[in-house]
Amino acid sequence: MVLNGGRGGGHHRLLVSGVAYELLRFAAMLALTLLGLIFITFLIGRVVPIDPVLAVVGDRASAETYARVREELGIDLPIHQQFWLYLGKVVQGDFGTSVITSQTVLHDLRQYFPATLELATAATLIGVLAGVPMGVIAATHRGRWIDHVTRIVGLVGYSMPVFWMGMVGLLVLYSWLDLVSGPGRLDIAYDGLVEPVTGLLTVDSALSGDWDVFRNALSHLVLPAGLLGYLTLAYISRMTRSFMLGQLNQEYILTARAKGVPERRVVWRHALGNIMVPLITVIALSYASLLEGAVLTETVFAWPGLGLYITRSLFNADMNAVLGGTLLIGAIFVCLNVFCDMLYRLLDPRART
Amino acid sequence: MSARAWLLSDMPGSRRQASLGQWYRNWLSFKGNPLAMTGLAVVVFLVLVAILAPILPLQSPTAQALADRLQPPSAAHWFGTDELGRDILSRIAWGARITLTIVIMVVVIVVPLGLLVGTVSGYVGGPLDIVLMRVTDIFMAFPRLVLALAFVAAIKPGLESAIIAIALTSWPPYARIARAETLTLRQADFVKAARLQGASPLRILWNHIVPLCTASVVVRMTLDMAGIILTAAGLGFLGLGAQPPLPEWGAMISTGRDYLLDQWWVATIPGLAIFVVSLGFNLLGDGLRDVLDPKRS
């Protein structure tokens, strides 16, 4: 995904060196997009039919308390001043206090984020390790059965309602066959045995050498991560295939073959090496969308991550928590997006002209 | 001369013959792709069921019969009954109307909006282009489901909010595609010629550029429909889409979840319906892309 840059700015390079200019441009782009993101969440927060004062003070508060909090929150100020107020708080990491957990939203997000991170990382690993080779092989065997299988595997992945597959997966693999553990991240018996270091249970338990906990965490992780991994695989294998097809038609491939370079080297070193930059972009974007796409999966698997946090807050009219979570996911998304763009333009000289 | 020979003629005598011939050639190459034809069949079937639901010999999708609750599939109820004794087959058929409504409404909002933003941005260029593309990026950066969630929560759960929320998060890719196409067309000779003849920008956009964007937009649209269906079902599943007693497929899965262990059909069958319909749209879109946009497949 190449953002619209690339035009103009040529003469600025005379003043600032190329790389520094690029970095500056990306920083400006990042800031602008984040600002837009904050503005939209602010707007959403404004149209909510929930009295924000009541949400803070509760319905038994006296009229004075109500009036004081109302003034503190700045509800009576003109809308642009309210936005500045909101912006100032968000920049300092102050998303307000969650009504249901009565902790600051930032504290909650720190608690819930590692679970989502663990799930998304595991899924991406599965998707990349299986998806890239599948895509490469499909491209080198274009039109043969293995290509069709890859195509169908991909289309099925695109068409699957993940929450439903999760339910069916739990029914079959957990209730009937008892091959994996059920919802949640750990059995209750293992809860709190491992000191959180990274917050990723599999990593923490491995670090402390507590293999019982590790096995248990893994058996909880395998089904949701497998499902999301399959979705990732569907996407990555198709993108890899189409990138590879673009390379395999090029003349340098023909040259390499004519020189007698072994076919395996031509495919896995020359062609695959040349698609690395766009491929990394695709992988990073799918990783970012997993952090979001996990909302439904987390609901089905009672996985205590960001998605579950946001939906649960939603049903309790806890708008601070909802908007804080939305903002965090959005910001990660934006950062990864800009990072990919930057990577693209710094590593691939063709994209820079 | 047979109709086929007339259509496939190498020397069409009129513009209409040429364009019909092109359609026919596309159809022939589409027809040769069994997967795409399967997709087309699924989509046609969905549309027929949705249109004909009121006159098909189905039981009422909302009539409750508590004596018959949670019946397994049988001759009387092919797909069984749900927790209120309603016929699941009938609810699936009526649910097709809701699914189709969502898809059509989203497309009707999103495609013109995306085309407008993209073509204007690409054709006019300059500061306007930068501003419009920045706005597009911001919306693109927003995670789709999460934005839809926050948005639906902010108004009120229901079919209309779900449609608006999905539309709000779906238009940026269309603007991107339309802009990219416009950029390549802007300097084309026929556009310059039209400009020299004194055609207004509006006329050039509408008559010359928009028609040439259609192929990529249609392909993207068909491939997007599965995503729209899945998002709508996800919202329904979370209780934020169409509200009961409407037979929305995602909401049906959500209620069926409570009975999953003993009455698997209540949740499984709507899930299968979602899967089959999304797969149908994906197969169709994939086939269309091969025909209309061969360089990208």
XYZ file of C-alpha atoms in Angstrom:
650
model
C 0.000 0.000 0.000
C 1.760 3.079 -1.194
C 0.433 6.304 0.195
C 0.121 9.230 -2.068
C 3.570 10.757 -1.614
C 6.258 10.539 -4.178
C 5.378 13.691 -6.045
C 6.779 17.075 -5.284
C 9.353 17.911 -2.675
C 12.262 17.331 -5.030
C 13.834 20.694 -4.414
C 13.635 20.246 -0.654
C 16.167 17.487 -0.952
C 18.727 20.120 -1.782
C 18.244 21.454 1.720
C 17.788 18.294 3.750
C 19.331 14.955 2.971
C 17.002 12.419 1.337
C 16.546 10.033 4.226
C 16.048 12.779 6.791
C 13.461 14.392 4.560
C 11.633 11.107 4.164
C 11.629 10.543 7.915
C 10.285 14.019 8.497
C 7.559 13.484 5.947
C 6.522 10.219 7.575
C 6.489 11.798 11.001
C 4.197 14.533 9.704
C 1.958 11.978 8.016
C 1.793 9.892 11.176
C 0.923 12.902 13.320
C -1.769 14.050 10.915
C -3.416 10.635 10.657
C -3.327 10.120 14.412
C -4.897 13.538 14.884
C -7.706 12.556 12.496
C -8.161 9.317 14.409
C -8.472 11.160 17.710
C -10.898 13.609 16.128
C -13.181 10.821 14.917
C -13.225 9.030 18.273
C -13.941 12.390 19.874
C -16.907 12.898 17.548
C -18.208 9.411 18.243
C -17.917 10.098 21.954
C -19.898 13.316 21.506
C -22.902 11.782 19.770
C -23.331 8.968 22.268
C -26.696 9.230 24.005
C -25.072 8.609 27.377
C -24.758 11.412 29.925
C -20.986 11.513 30.557
C -21.448 13.308 33.861
C -23.863 10.708 35.153
C -21.425 8.007 34.081
C -18.793 9.535 36.362
C -20.830 10.527 39.437
C -23.471 7.825 39.455
C -27.194 8.461 39.841
C -27.089 9.081 43.617
C -24.842 12.133 43.456
C -26.053 15.497 44.729
C -26.821 18.376 42.395
C -23.625 20.199 43.443
C -21.391 17.234 42.719
C -23.110 16.859 39.375
C -22.541 20.523 38.546
C -18.913 20.398 39.673
C -18.095 17.324 37.599
C -19.953 18.806 34.672
C -17.708 21.818 34.840
C -14.580 19.681 35.282
C -15.414 17.676 32.199
C -15.919 20.876 30.246
C -19.284 19.874 28.790
C -20.428 23.497 28.569
C -17.407 24.687 26.589
C -17.664 25.216 22.840
C -16.937 22.069 20.872
C -13.477 23.028 19.598
C -12.303 23.809 23.129
C -13.634 20.469 24.240
C -11.618 18.824 21.496
C -8.422 20.553 22.667
C -9.145 19.383 26.183
C -9.680 15.833 24.958
C -6.576 15.939 22.771
C -4.454 17.217 25.646
C -5.582 14.338 27.830
C -5.178 11.655 25.184
C -1.647 12.800 24.349
C -0.750 12.305 28.014
C -2.228 8.823 27.919
C -5.266 9.846 29.947
C -8.286 8.090 28.461
C -10.380 8.614 31.572
C -11.572 6.013 34.017
C -13.462 2.882 33.142
C -16.830 2.693 34.852
C -16.934 -1.081 35.201
C -13.389 -1.783 36.337
C -13.019 1.599 38.112
C -9.390 1.614 36.977
C -7.937 4.092 34.513
C -8.489 2.945 30.959
C -4.726 3.021 30.361
C -4.229 0.564 33.220
C -6.923 -1.709 31.774
C -5.441 -1.563 28.297
C -2.062 -2.624 29.700
C -3.787 -5.585 31.336
C -5.717 -6.712 28.295
C -3.336 -5.927 25.460
C -0.802 -8.777 25.991
C -3.524 -11.403 25.507
C -4.409 -9.921 22.116
C -0.743 -9.583 21.233
C -0.086 -13.232 22.043
C -3.013 -14.394 19.947
C -2.162 -12.176 16.975
C 1.517 -13.107 17.059
C 0.817 -16.828 17.190
C -1.678 -16.498 14.335
C 0.754 -14.498 12.217
C 3.501 -17.070 12.773
C 1.186 -19.826 11.574
C 0.007 -17.744 8.622
C 3.510 -16.800 7.461
C 5.206 -20.167 7.978
C 2.500 -21.976 6.030
C 1.230 -19.217 3.740
C 4.471 -18.046 2.107
C 5.616 -21.504 0.965
C 2.073 -22.261 -0.228
C 1.976 -19.076 -2.263
C 5.405 -19.715 -3.787
C 4.548 -23.283 -4.744
C 1.193 -22.212 -6.172
C 2.975 -19.643 -8.336
C 5.582 -22.075 -9.627
C 2.860 -24.636 -10.356
C 0.407 -22.198 -11.892
C -2.765 -23.814 -13.196
C -1.917 -27.216 -11.728
C -3.881 -28.918 -8.961
C -1.781 -27.481 -6.163
C -2.517 -23.972 -7.435
C -6.256 -24.703 -7.408
C -6.034 -26.144 -3.897
C -4.297 -22.978 -2.698
C -6.945 -20.868 -4.398
C -9.787 -22.780 -2.755
C -8.089 -22.791 0.648
C -7.761 -19.025 0.303
C -11.335 -18.411 -0.801
C -12.717 -20.585 1.986
C -10.655 -18.580 4.462
C -12.053 -15.332 3.071
C -15.614 -16.625 3.344
C -15.594 -18.121 6.804
C -17.459 -16.378 9.630
C -14.686 -16.699 12.180
C -16.957 -16.516 15.247
C -19.017 -19.395 13.934
C -15.958 -21.501 13.105
C -14.729 -20.800 16.615
C -17.954 -22.102 18.099
C -17.953 -25.199 15.922
C -14.258 -25.737 16.674
C -14.906 -25.574 20.413
C -17.842 -27.949 20.072
C -15.905 -30.561 18.134
C -12.349 -30.287 19.452
C -13.118 -29.367 23.047
C -16.533 -30.780 23.965
C -16.606 -33.891 21.844
C -12.984 -34.899 21.308
C -11.352 -33.105 24.257
C -8.209 -32.455 22.199
C -7.777 -28.819 23.221
C -8.638 -26.719 26.244
C -11.758 -24.610 26.383
C -12.321 -20.847 26.487
C -9.970 -18.525 28.341
C -6.185 -18.399 28.460
C -5.535 -20.868 31.293
C -7.360 -23.401 33.453
C -8.313 -21.814 36.767
C -5.952 -24.139 38.634
C -2.964 -22.586 36.858
C -4.103 -19.008 37.212
C -1.533 -16.656 38.756
C 1.211 -19.277 39.049
C 3.541 -17.479 36.691
C 4.924 -14.035 37.333
C 3.939 -11.818 34.390
C 7.034 -10.478 32.632
C 5.933 -9.958 29.051
C 2.264 -10.740 29.706
C 2.418 -13.437 27.028
C 1.603 -16.560 29.022
C 3.429 -18.994 26.768
C 6.601 -16.867 26.866
C 6.398 -16.153 30.598
C 5.889 -19.775 31.566
C 8.702 -20.883 29.273
C 10.991 -18.249 30.797
C 10.274 -19.450 34.309
C 10.579 -23.071 33.214
C 7.063 -23.886 34.368
C 6.236 -26.414 31.666
C 2.870 -27.474 33.107
C 1.603 -23.927 32.780
C 3.206 -23.676 29.352
C 1.416 -26.780 28.099
C -1.869 -25.562 29.509
C -1.513 -22.085 27.994
C -0.569 -23.617 24.669
C -3.580 -25.916 24.628
C -5.803 -22.888 25.207
C -4.016 -20.885 22.536
C -3.914 -23.461 19.785
C -7.531 -23.315 18.602
C -8.101 -19.543 18.418
C -4.604 -18.994 17.045
C -5.103 -21.780 14.528
C -8.329 -20.203 13.302
C -6.916 -16.716 12.959
C -3.760 -18.264 11.533
C -5.854 -19.871 8.830
C -7.383 -16.506 7.895
C -3.882 -15.017 7.735
C -2.647 -17.929 5.673
C -5.494 -17.423 3.205
C -4.484 -13.814 2.677
C -0.711 -14.229 2.693
C -0.639 -17.226 0.368
C -2.706 -15.394 -2.245
C -0.607 -12.264 -2.058
C 2.627 -14.261 -2.206
C 1.337 -16.099 -5.249
C 0.501 -12.939 -7.132
C 3.788 -11.219 -6.220
C 5.726 -14.321 -7.287
C 3.895 -14.545 -10.604
C 4.909 -10.958 -11.253
C 8.586 -11.826 -10.689
C 8.737 -15.174 -12.458
C 7.897 -13.508 -15.774
C 10.825 -11.114 -15.508
C 13.884 -11.318 -17.684
C 16.379 -11.671 -14.859
C 14.721 -14.971 -13.980
C 15.175 -16.111 -17.554
C 18.800 -14.996 -17.416
C 19.394 -16.861 -14.178
C 17.867 -20.008 -15.611
C 19.879 -19.657 -18.818
C 23.050 -19.351 -16.762
C 22.180 -22.695 -15.218
C 21.307 -21.525 -11.726
C 19.413 -24.377 -10.051
C 15.644 -23.872 -10.218
C 15.301 -24.033 -6.441
C 17.739 -21.156 -6.072
C 16.011 -19.155 -8.798
C 12.656 -19.464 -7.055
C 13.569 -19.237 -3.379
C 16.476 -16.820 -3.562
C 16.120 -14.661 -6.654
C 12.358 -14.334 -7.019
C 11.365 -14.589 -3.352
C 14.181 -12.228 -2.382
C 12.816 -9.626 -4.715
C 9.292 -9.711 -3.290
C 10.456 -9.428 0.311
C 9.593 -5.754 0.711
C 5.985 -5.931 -0.512
C 5.600 -9.238 1.307
C 6.703 -7.752 4.619
C 4.199 -4.958 4.037
C 1.419 -7.468 3.536
C 2.436 -9.412 6.618
C 2.596 -6.297 8.783
C -0.816 -5.127 7.596
C -2.379 -8.502 8.244
C -0.778 -8.481 11.684
C -2.361 -5.101 12.344
C -5.754 -6.269 11.158
C -5.455 -9.319 13.425
C -5.178 -7.056 16.431
C -8.565 -5.790 15.362
C -10.088 -8.892 13.784
C -9.622 -10.659 17.052
C -12.736 -8.911 18.444
C -15.100 -11.706 17.409
C -12.647 -14.504 18.119
C -11.985 -13.158 21.583
C -15.712 -12.984 22.274
C -16.229 -16.595 21.285
C -13.190 -17.897 23.152
C -13.644 -15.612 26.189
C -10.056 -14.550 25.488
C -9.366 -11.639 27.831
C -7.915 -9.305 25.191
C -8.698 -5.905 23.774
C -11.634 -7.112 21.686
C -13.367 -8.636 24.668
C -12.608 -5.517 26.702
C -14.134 -3.235 24.063
C -17.287 -5.260 23.493
C -17.887 -5.806 27.183
C -17.455 -2.105 27.878
C -19.808 -1.368 25.020
C -22.640 -3.305 26.565
C -22.092 -1.537 29.875
C -22.161 1.884 28.231
C -18.582 2.426 29.350
C -17.628 4.852 26.591
C -14.225 5.852 28.008
C -13.104 2.264 27.780
C -14.578 1.762 24.302
C -12.968 4.884 22.867
C -9.650 4.225 24.593
C -9.539 0.714 23.135
C -10.595 1.929 19.699
C -7.917 4.592 19.783
C -5.211 2.125 20.802
C -6.074 -0.336 18.047
C -6.407 2.493 15.536
C -3.051 3.933 16.549
C -1.290 0.584 16.195
C -2.902 0.215 12.814
C -1.779 3.661 11.688
C 1.760 3.194 12.986
C 2.209 -0.161 11.279
C 0.775 1.328 8.097
C 3.192 4.226 8.083
C 6.038 1.958 9.100
C 5.374 -0.258 6.065
C 5.273 2.724 3.796
C 8.547 3.909 5.184
C 10.114 0.490 4.790
C 8.883 0.358 1.253
C 10.359 3.669 0.303
C 13.629 3.277 2.155
C 14.405 -0.267 1.057
C 13.008 -0.277 -2.450
C 14.709 2.388 -4.566
C 12.093 1.943 -7.314
C 9.364 3.318 -5.049
C 11.349 6.456 -4.340
C 11.354 8.086 -7.744
C -26.067 -15.252 -39.874
C -26.497 -16.758 -36.454
C -26.633 -14.547 -33.393
C -23.392 -16.094 -32.206
C -21.548 -15.314 -35.422
C -22.953 -11.772 -35.363
C -21.736 -11.292 -31.812
C -18.312 -12.776 -32.451
C -17.807 -10.940 -35.736
C -14.295 -9.525 -36.175
C -15.693 -6.519 -38.017
C -18.629 -5.183 -36.054
C -20.808 -2.923 -38.155
C -21.973 -0.703 -35.314
C -20.937 0.387 -31.861
C -23.707 -1.636 -30.342
C -22.565 -4.788 -32.099
C -19.021 -4.213 -30.881
C -20.033 -3.675 -27.302
C -22.477 -6.574 -27.223
C -19.768 -8.705 -28.798
C -17.382 -7.728 -26.038
C -19.965 -8.673 -23.400
C -20.533 -11.983 -25.120
C -16.801 -12.753 -25.266
C -16.484 -11.938 -21.569
C -19.428 -14.188 -20.830
C -17.877 -17.045 -22.825
C -14.636 -16.802 -20.919
C -16.536 -16.505 -17.626
C -18.654 -19.537 -18.497
C -15.547 -21.649 -18.958
C -14.637 -21.231 -15.299
C -16.582 -23.777 -13.239
C -15.738 -22.163 -9.903
C -17.001 -18.786 -11.058
C -20.176 -20.371 -12.426
C -20.744 -22.044 -9.048
C -20.399 -18.652 -7.416
C -22.859 -17.130 -9.865
C -25.339 -19.935 -9.169
C -25.100 -19.361 -5.406
C -25.637 -15.626 -5.788
C -28.573 -16.065 -8.187
C -30.094 -18.570 -5.776
C -29.692 -16.136 -2.884
C -31.382 -13.369 -4.854
C -34.251 -15.649 -5.890
C -34.830 -16.865 -2.341
C -34.747 -13.306 -1.041
C -37.257 -12.096 -3.620
C -39.539 -15.112 -3.408
C -39.505 -15.632 0.368
C -43.059 -14.272 0.853
C -44.588 -16.586 -1.751
C -42.546 -19.723 -1.093
C -44.469 -22.420 0.819
C -42.654 -21.629 4.081
C -43.889 -21.381 7.609
C -43.889 -17.970 9.215
C -40.381 -16.902 10.291
C -41.719 -15.308 13.475
C -44.642 -17.527 14.532
C -43.721 -19.161 17.812
C -44.751 -22.696 18.662
C -43.346 -23.432 22.083
C -44.515 -27.033 21.965
C -42.188 -27.569 18.991
C -39.139 -25.822 20.372
C -35.644 -27.078 19.521
C -36.841 -29.869 17.258
C -34.096 -31.589 15.259
C -34.271 -31.454 11.438
C -37.233 -33.506 10.188
C -39.632 -33.704 7.263
C -41.822 -30.993 8.793
C -38.886 -28.732 9.649
C -36.020 -29.431 7.250
C -33.548 -27.437 9.316
C -35.251 -28.008 12.697
C -36.723 -25.351 14.966
C -35.163 -22.796 17.281
C -35.658 -22.027 20.962
C -39.103 -20.501 20.318
C -40.256 -23.236 17.974
C -39.757 -21.131 14.861
C -38.909 -22.930 11.629
C -35.199 -22.399 10.902
C -35.534 -22.993 7.157
C -38.039 -20.192 6.925
C -35.875 -17.901 9.051
C -32.870 -18.599 6.818
C -34.919 -17.721 3.727
C -36.245 -14.509 5.251
C -32.772 -13.770 6.592
C -31.533 -13.803 2.993
C -33.619 -10.659 2.469
C -31.853 -8.918 5.340
C -28.415 -9.994 4.150
C -29.157 -8.858 0.617
C -30.589 -5.549 1.841
C -27.442 -4.842 3.817
C -25.167 -5.709 0.903
C -27.150 -3.630 -1.602
C -27.519 -0.622 0.684
C -23.820 -0.593 1.548
C -22.860 -0.832 -2.118
C -25.322 1.904 -3.103
C -23.724 4.238 -0.560
C -20.113 3.215 -0.956
C -19.546 2.958 -4.700
C -20.775 6.443 -5.720
C -18.997 7.972 -2.735
C -15.728 6.218 -3.519
C -15.978 7.056 -7.224
C -16.710 10.695 -6.472
C -13.860 11.148 -4.012
C -11.378 9.138 -6.083
C -12.040 10.607 -9.519
C -12.233 14.199 -8.295
C -9.100 13.728 -6.215
C -7.189 12.215 -9.107
C -8.437 14.585 -11.786
C -8.204 17.888 -9.935
C -4.981 17.055 -8.080
C -3.122 19.638 -6.040
C -4.087 20.522 -2.473
C -7.579 19.036 -2.879
C -6.015 15.696 -3.779
C -3.790 15.810 -0.710
C -6.672 16.649 1.618
C -9.019 14.025 0.197
C -6.388 11.317 0.245
C -5.451 12.157 3.823
C -9.095 11.797 4.862
C -9.236 8.507 2.984
C -6.124 7.315 4.796
C -7.615 8.161 8.150
C -10.722 6.147 7.432
C -8.620 3.369 5.969
C -6.471 3.311 9.085
C -9.508 2.766 11.253
C -10.013 -0.884 12.005
C -13.256 -1.752 10.292
C -15.097 -3.783 12.872
C -13.990 -1.670 15.791
C -15.131 1.546 14.121
C -18.428 -0.084 13.219
C -18.752 -1.230 16.839
C -18.084 2.199 18.285
C -20.353 3.826 15.735
C -23.267 1.453 16.269
C -22.873 1.875 20.004
C -22.906 5.627 19.584
C -26.209 5.707 17.698
C -28.357 2.725 18.452
C -28.077 -0.930 17.484
C -30.148 -1.812 14.452
C -30.134 -2.563 10.771
C -29.740 1.053 9.631
C -26.845 1.785 11.984
C -25.129 -1.399 10.906
C -25.468 -0.393 7.252
C -24.148 3.123 7.861
C -21.309 1.841 10.017
C -20.197 -0.700 7.416
C -20.502 1.884 4.634
C -18.466 4.375 6.622
C -15.596 1.917 6.857
C -15.861 0.462 3.334
C -15.538 3.397 0.949
C -11.784 4.210 1.141
C -10.560 1.348 -1.077
C -12.954 2.466 -3.826
C -11.621 6.001 -3.640
C -8.080 4.619 -3.910
C -8.908 2.483 -6.934
C -10.808 5.258 -8.692
C -7.983 7.709 -8.037
C -5.345 5.336 -9.368
C -7.377 4.736 -12.540
C -8.006 8.454 -12.962
C -4.312 9.269 -12.648
C -3.462 6.940 -15.513
C -6.348 8.250 -17.646
C -5.897 11.942 -16.952
C -3.076 12.346 -19.443
C -4.559 10.008 -22.050
C -4.950 11.474 -25.536
C -8.702 11.030 -25.706
C -9.118 12.968 -22.481
C -6.904 15.751 -23.815
C -8.937 15.757 -26.998
C -12.166 16.092 -25.051
C -10.631 18.914 -23.032
C -9.566 20.720 -26.210
C -13.080 20.434 -27.530
C -14.133 22.398 -24.495
C -15.681 19.649 -22.388
C -16.125 20.704 -18.763
C -14.261 18.744 -16.056
C -17.583 17.369 -14.881
C -18.389 16.083 -18.353
C -14.942 14.509 -18.743
C -15.220 12.807 -15.370
C -18.714 11.514 -15.911
C -18.546 10.545 -19.586
C -14.964 9.467 -20.017
C -13.325 8.570 -16.745
C -16.054 7.048 -14.577
C -17.051 4.439 -17.199
C -13.448 3.263 -17.437
C -13.186 2.851 -13.673
C -16.214 0.574 -13.597
C -14.421 -2.701 -14.338
C -12.036 -2.467 -11.386
C -14.764 -1.109 -9.133
C -17.159 -3.938 -10.003
C -14.509 -6.555 -9.339
C -13.611 -4.968 -6.038
C -17.298 -4.697 -5.145
C -18.033 -8.378 -5.712
C -15.002 -9.377 -3.693
C -16.026 -6.933 -0.980
C -19.546 -8.295 -0.653
C -18.366 -11.337 1.248
C -16.577 -9.038 3.667
C -19.720 -6.938 4.080
C -21.778 -10.041 4.797
C -19.242 -11.248 7.350
C -19.050 -7.865 9.089
C -22.837 -7.587 9.195
C -23.081 -11.082 10.610
C -20.408 -10.224 13.167
C -22.342 -7.167 14.269
C -25.514 -9.257 14.443
C -23.680 -11.879 16.458
C -22.591 -9.251 18.969
C -26.191 -8.028 19.207
C -25.460 -4.755 17.426
C -27.009 -5.454 14.027
C -30.584 -6.254 13.109
C -32.592 -6.720 16.282
C -34.839 -9.661 17.253
C -37.259 -10.934 16.121
C -35.722 -10.186 12.701
C -34.187 -13.419 11.393
C -30.673 -12.044 10.856
C -28.164 -14.877 10.393
C -25.504 -13.569 12.776
C -28.077 -12.957 15.510
C -29.443 -16.470 14.951
C -25.968 -17.907 15.588
C -25.711 -15.852 18.728
C -28.940 -17.253 20.206
C -28.058 -20.735 19.002
C -24.833 -20.521 20.967
C -26.721 -21.280 24.189
C -27.967 -24.560 22.771
C -24.827 -25.572 20.912
C -24.028 -28.644 22.990
C -27.344 -30.426 22.606
C -29.088 -28.707 19.679
C -26.209 -28.067 17.290
C -28.438 -27.189 14.309
C -29.742 -23.941 15.778
C -26.336 -22.252 15.484
C -24.716 -24.364 12.800
C -27.206 -23.851 9.995
C -27.174 -20.032 9.893
C -23.375 -20.231 10.013
C -23.382 -22.517 6.996
C -25.694 -20.082 5.205
C -23.282 -17.203 5.825
C -20.351 -19.312 4.707
C -21.996 -20.534 1.499
C -23.192 -17.077 0.490
C -19.821 -15.420 1.176
C -18.051 -18.165 -0.709
C -20.477 -17.638 -3.597
C -19.651 -13.940 -3.792
C -15.927 -14.643 -3.520
C -15.990 -17.236 -6.300
C -17.997 -14.873 -8.469
C -15.647 -11.971 -7.795
C -12.600 -14.112 -8.441
C -14.046 -15.217 -11.784
C -15.033 -11.676 -12.728
C -11.524 -10.485 -11.989
C -10.074 -13.088 -14.324
C -12.372 -11.854 -17.093
C -12.427 -8.087 -16.543
C -9.030 -7.460 -15.062
C -6.698 -10.184 -16.275
C -3.510 -8.355 -15.325
C -4.282 -8.592 -11.597
C -5.187 -12.206 -11.227
